[in-house]
Amino acid sequence: MNIKVVLEYDGTSFAGWQQQAHGRTVEAALKRALHEVTGQEHTVYAAGRTDAGAHAEGQVVSFQTDSRIAPRRMMAALNARLPEDVAVVSAEEVPDSFHARYSARWRRYRYRYLDRTSRPALARGRCWYVRGPLDVEAMSRAARALVGRHDWTSYCSASEPARDRVREMRSARVVRRGEFVELELVAEGFLRGLVRSIAGALAEVGRGERPPEWVGKVLQSRDRREAPRTAPAGGLTLMEVIY
């Protein structure tokens, strides 16, 4: 049976999604809960690997299981065993051909800034506090250069293979919602460090430190030496995976 689950989690105290020898990870927490529920070891596949400190409202995971537990019951059983900062919000049986990562068409990420005069208390760890105000119109103009199919060398981690750095960005929007400024990016796939690097570049534009056209020039340079400051992970959330 092939199972698809959608997770939400607060990444503040996690060392990211991917299981590792040291550090608390979301993948390890899910696999441990699955073992407790089914008595079996499972390989799980996620739609995307979130950074340490980053969050998810719509992380999609798939796994094959021999368990006869119905998805609805499995969701309840997993939630009873997962830590409080991780929850399964849906679970369903899907065709064997479904793969959380390879079947995905688009992924939607949000990066949230707070530019009010006082630091956050309730939103601490869920946004990047920047002393503002940010120029949202300038940031929005700058973000338009990101739409399309590009080589993201200037904005992604140097550890990404050079042959895999071309991806399509479907949309890039910057809007103000209440006290927050939100960057929303939709792409076929996100390279390591890409969203946080873009968020850092747009913050420089919003502060008036760079002109809007600078963001596009950095992209076209394909030069890691031009890379902007990386934004903190806490403002980043994987919102949705589209199939």
CSV table of C-alpha atoms in Angstrom, one decimal:
chain,number,residue,atom,x,y,z
A,1,MET,CA,0.0,0.0,0.0
A,2,ASN,CA,1.3,3.4,-1.0
A,3,ILE,CA,0.4,6.1,1.5
A,4,LYS,CA,0.5,9.9,1.0
A,5,VAL,CA,0.6,12.1,4.1
A,6,VAL,CA,0.6,15.9,4.5
A,7,LEU,CA,2.6,17.2,7.5
A,8,GLU,CA,2.8,20.5,9.2
A,9,TYR,CA,5.6,21.3,11.6
A,10,ASP,CA,7.3,24.1,13.5
A,11,GLY,CA,10.9,23.7,12.4
A,12,THR,CA,12.4,25.9,15.2
A,13,SER,CA,14.0,23.1,17.2
A,14,PHE,CA,14.7,20.8,14.2
A,15,ALA,CA,18.0,20.4,12.3
A,16,GLY,CA,15.9,20.3,9.1
A,17,TRP,CA,13.8,17.6,7.4
A,18,GLN,CA,16.6,15.1,6.4
A,19,GLN,CA,17.7,12.5,8.9
A,20,GLN,CA,21.3,12.8,10.0
A,21,ALA,CA,23.6,11.2,12.5
A,22,HIS,CA,23.4,14.0,15.0
A,23,GLY,CA,20.5,16.5,15.5
A,24,ARG,CA,16.8,16.3,15.8
A,25,THR,CA,15.1,16.0,12.4
A,26,VAL,CA,11.5,15.8,11.1
A,27,GLU,CA,12.2,12.7,9.0
A,28,ALA,CA,13.6,10.8,12.0
A,29,ALA,CA,10.6,11.7,14.1
A,30,LEU,CA,8.1,10.5,11.4
A,31,LYS,CA,10.0,7.2,10.9
A,32,ARG,CA,10.1,6.6,14.6
A,33,ALA,CA,6.4,7.1,14.9
A,34,LEU,CA,5.7,4.8,11.9
A,35,HIS,CA,7.8,2.1,13.5
A,36,GLU,CA,5.9,2.4,16.7
A,37,VAL,CA,2.6,2.2,14.9
A,38,THR,CA,3.3,-0.6,12.4
A,39,GLY,CA,6.3,-2.4,13.9
A,40,GLN,CA,8.1,-2.0,10.6
A,41,GLU,CA,10.9,0.1,9.2
A,42,HIS,CA,9.9,2.5,6.4
A,43,THR,CA,11.7,4.6,3.8
A,44,VAL,CA,9.9,7.9,3.5
A,45,TYR,CA,10.1,10.3,0.6
A,46,ALA,CA,9.4,14.1,1.1
A,47,ALA,CA,8.4,16.6,-1.6
A,48,GLY,CA,11.2,18.9,-0.4
A,49,ARG,CA,14.0,19.1,2.2
A,50,THR,CA,13.5,22.0,4.5
A,51,ASP,CA,16.4,23.8,6.2
A,52,ALA,CA,17.1,23.8,9.9
A,53,GLY,CA,14.7,26.2,11.5
A,54,ALA,CA,12.3,26.3,8.5
A,55,HIS,CA,8.7,25.4,8.8
A,56,ALA,CA,6.0,23.5,6.8
A,57,GLU,CA,2.3,23.8,6.5
A,58,GLY,CA,2.0,21.5,3.5
A,59,GLN,CA,4.9,19.1,3.4
A,60,VAL,CA,4.0,16.0,1.4
A,61,VAL,CA,5.5,12.6,2.2
A,62,SER,CA,4.9,9.2,0.7
A,63,PHE,CA,5.9,5.7,1.8
A,64,GLN,CA,5.1,2.0,1.0
A,65,THR,CA,3.8,-0.1,3.8
A,66,ASP,CA,2.6,-3.7,4.4
A,67,SER,CA,0.5,-2.5,7.2
A,68,ARG,CA,-3.3,-3.1,7.0
A,69,ILE,CA,-4.1,0.0,9.1
A,70,ALA,CA,-6.4,2.3,7.2
A,71,PRO,CA,-5.0,5.7,6.4
A,72,ARG,CA,-7.5,7.6,8.7
A,73,ARG,CA,-6.6,5.3,11.6
A,74,MET,CA,-2.9,5.6,10.8
A,75,MET,CA,-3.1,9.4,10.9
A,76,ALA,CA,-4.6,9.3,14.4
A,77,ALA,CA,-2.0,6.8,15.5
A,78,LEU,CA,0.9,8.8,14.2
A,79,ASN,CA,-0.4,12.0,15.7
A,80,ALA,CA,-0.5,10.2,19.1
A,81,ARG,CA,3.2,9.4,18.8
A,82,LEU,CA,4.7,12.4,17.0
A,83,PRO,CA,6.2,15.2,19.0
A,84,GLU,CA,4.0,18.3,19.6
A,85,ASP,CA,5.7,20.3,16.9
A,86,VAL,CA,4.8,17.9,14.1
A,87,ALA,CA,1.3,16.8,13.0
A,88,VAL,CA,-0.2,14.7,10.2
A,89,VAL,CA,-3.0,16.8,8.7
A,90,SER,CA,-4.2,14.2,6.1
A,91,ALA,CA,-3.4,10.7,5.0
A,92,GLU,CA,-4.7,8.7,2.0
A,93,GLU,CA,-3.9,5.6,-0.1
A,94,VAL,CA,-2.5,6.6,-3.5
A,95,PRO,CA,-1.5,4.7,-6.7
A,96,ASP,CA,1.9,2.9,-6.5
A,97,SER,CA,3.1,5.3,-9.2
A,98,PHE,CA,2.8,8.3,-6.8
A,99,HIS,CA,6.0,9.7,-5.4
A,100,ALA,CA,6.0,12.7,-3.1
A,101,ARG,CA,9.1,14.2,-4.7
A,102,TYR,CA,9.1,13.0,-8.4
A,103,SER,CA,5.3,13.4,-8.9
A,104,ALA,CA,5.2,17.0,-7.8
A,105,ARG,CA,4.7,19.7,-10.4
A,106,TRP,CA,5.1,22.8,-8.4
A,107,ARG,CA,6.1,23.8,-4.8
A,108,ARG,CA,5.0,27.0,-3.1
A,109,TYR,CA,7.1,28.6,-0.4
A,110,ARG,CA,6.5,31.7,1.7
A,111,TYR,CA,9.1,34.0,3.2
A,112,ARG,CA,7.8,36.4,5.9
A,113,TYR,CA,9.4,39.6,7.0
A,114,LEU,CA,8.3,41.8,9.9
A,115,ASP,CA,9.3,45.5,9.5
A,116,ARG,CA,7.5,47.2,12.3
A,117,THR,CA,9.4,49.4,14.8
A,118,SER,CA,9.3,46.8,17.7
A,119,ARG,CA,10.7,43.3,17.7
A,120,PRO,CA,8.3,40.4,17.7
A,121,ALA,CA,7.3,38.2,20.6
A,122,LEU,CA,4.5,36.0,19.3
A,123,ALA,CA,6.0,35.7,15.8
A,124,ARG,CA,9.5,35.1,17.1
A,125,GLY,CA,11.1,32.3,15.1
A,126,ARG,CA,8.4,32.6,12.3
A,127,CYS,CA,9.6,35.7,10.5
A,128,TRP,CA,12.7,37.8,9.9
A,129,TYR,CA,12.5,41.0,11.9
A,130,VAL,CA,14.0,43.8,9.8
A,131,ARG,CA,13.9,47.4,10.9
A,132,GLY,CA,11.9,49.1,8.3
A,133,PRO,CA,9.8,50.1,6.7
A,134,LEU,CA,10.5,47.9,3.7
A,135,ASP,CA,9.6,49.3,0.2
A,136,VAL,CA,7.2,46.6,-0.9
A,137,GLU,CA,6.7,48.1,-4.4
A,138,ALA,CA,10.5,48.1,-5.1
A,139,MET,CA,10.7,44.5,-3.8
A,140,SER,CA,7.8,43.5,-6.0
A,141,ARG,CA,9.4,45.1,-9.1
A,142,ALA,CA,12.7,43.3,-8.3
A,143,ALA,CA,11.0,39.9,-7.9
A,144,ARG,CA,9.6,40.1,-11.5
A,145,ALA,CA,13.1,39.3,-12.9
A,146,LEU,CA,13.0,35.9,-11.1
A,147,VAL,CA,10.0,34.6,-13.1
A,148,GLY,CA,10.9,32.1,-15.9
A,149,ARG,CA,13.4,29.4,-16.5
A,150,HIS,CA,16.9,30.4,-15.2
A,151,ASP,CA,20.2,29.1,-14.1
A,152,TRP,CA,20.2,29.8,-10.3
A,153,THR,CA,23.9,29.6,-9.7
A,154,SER,CA,24.1,33.1,-8.1
A,155,TYR,CA,21.3,32.3,-5.6
A,156,CYS,CA,21.7,28.6,-4.7
A,157,SER,CA,24.2,26.8,-2.5
A,158,ALA,CA,27.6,26.1,-4.1
A,159,SER,CA,27.1,22.4,-3.2
A,160,GLU,CA,24.4,22.0,-5.8
A,161,PRO,CA,25.7,20.2,-8.9
A,162,ALA,CA,26.2,22.7,-11.8
A,163,ARG,CA,24.2,20.6,-14.2
A,164,ASP,CA,21.1,20.7,-12.0
A,165,ARG,CA,20.9,24.5,-11.4
A,166,VAL,CA,18.3,25.3,-14.1
A,167,ARG,CA,14.7,25.5,-12.8
A,168,GLU,CA,11.5,27.2,-13.7
A,169,MET,CA,10.1,29.9,-11.4
A,170,ARG,CA,6.3,30.1,-12.1
A,171,SER,CA,5.6,33.2,-10.0
A,172,ALA,CA,7.3,35.5,-7.5
A,173,ARG,CA,5.2,38.0,-5.6
A,174,VAL,CA,5.8,40.4,-2.7
A,175,VAL,CA,2.8,41.7,-0.8
A,176,ARG,CA,2.1,43.3,2.5
A,177,ARG,CA,-0.4,41.5,4.8
A,178,GLY,CA,-1.0,43.4,8.0
A,179,GLU,CA,2.2,43.9,9.8
A,180,PHE,CA,4.1,41.4,7.7
A,181,VAL,CA,5.7,41.6,4.2
A,182,GLU,CA,5.4,38.2,2.4
A,183,LEU,CA,7.4,36.8,-0.4
A,184,GLU,CA,5.7,34.0,-2.2
A,185,LEU,CA,7.6,31.8,-4.7
A,186,VAL,CA,6.2,29.0,-6.8
A,187,ALA,CA,8.6,26.8,-8.8
A,188,GLU,CA,9.0,23.3,-10.1
A,189,GLY,CA,11.8,22.7,-7.6
A,190,PHE,CA,13.9,24.7,-5.1
A,191,LEU,CA,17.6,24.3,-4.9
A,192,ARG,CA,19.4,24.3,-1.5
A,193,GLY,CA,19.5,27.9,-0.1
A,194,LEU,CA,17.6,29.4,-3.0
A,195,VAL,CA,14.6,30.9,-1.2
A,196,ARG,CA,16.6,32.3,1.6
A,197,SER,CA,19.1,33.8,-0.7
A,198,ILE,CA,16.4,35.5,-2.8
A,199,ALA,CA,14.7,36.7,0.4
A,200,GLY,CA,18.0,38.3,1.5
A,201,ALA,CA,18.5,40.0,-1.9
A,202,LEU,CA,14.9,41.4,-1.8
A,203,ALA,CA,15.5,42.7,1.8
A,204,GLU,CA,18.4,44.7,0.5
A,205,VAL,CA,16.1,46.2,-2.2
A,206,GLY,CA,13.4,46.9,0.4
A,207,ARG,CA,15.8,48.8,2.6
A,208,GLY,CA,16.9,50.9,-0.3
A,209,GLU,CA,20.5,49.5,-0.2
A,210,ARG,CA,20.1,48.2,-3.8
A,211,PRO,CA,18.0,49.2,-6.8
A,212,PRO,CA,15.3,46.7,-8.0
A,213,GLU,CA,17.2,45.8,-11.2
A,214,TRP,CA,20.1,44.5,-9.1
A,215,VAL,CA,18.3,41.3,-8.3
A,216,GLY,CA,18.0,40.4,-12.0
A,217,LYS,CA,21.6,41.4,-12.6
A,218,VAL,CA,22.8,39.0,-9.9
A,219,LEU,CA,20.7,36.2,-11.4
A,220,GLN,CA,22.1,36.8,-14.9
A,221,SER,CA,25.7,36.9,-13.6
A,222,ARG,CA,25.6,33.2,-12.6
A,223,ASP,CA,28.4,34.0,-10.2
A,224,ARG,CA,28.4,32.9,-6.6
A,225,ARG,CA,30.6,35.8,-5.7
A,226,GLU,CA,27.6,38.1,-6.4
A,227,ALA,CA,25.4,36.1,-3.9
A,228,PRO,CA,23.5,38.3,-1.5
A,229,ARG,CA,23.2,37.8,2.3
A,230,THR,CA,21.2,34.7,3.2
A,231,ALA,CA,18.0,35.4,5.1
A,232,PRO,CA,17.4,33.6,8.4
A,233,ALA,CA,15.6,30.2,8.2
A,234,GLY,CA,12.8,31.1,10.6
A,235,GLY,CA,10.9,33.2,8.1
A,236,LEU,CA,10.6,30.3,5.6
A,237,THR,CA,7.6,28.0,5.3
A,238,LEU,CA,6.8,25.3,2.7
A,239,MET,CA,3.2,26.1,2.1
A,240,GLU,CA,2.0,23.7,-0.6
A,241,VAL,CA,3.0,21.0,-3.1
A,242,ILE,CA,1.0,20.8,-6.3
A,243,TYR,CA,0.6,17.6,-8.2
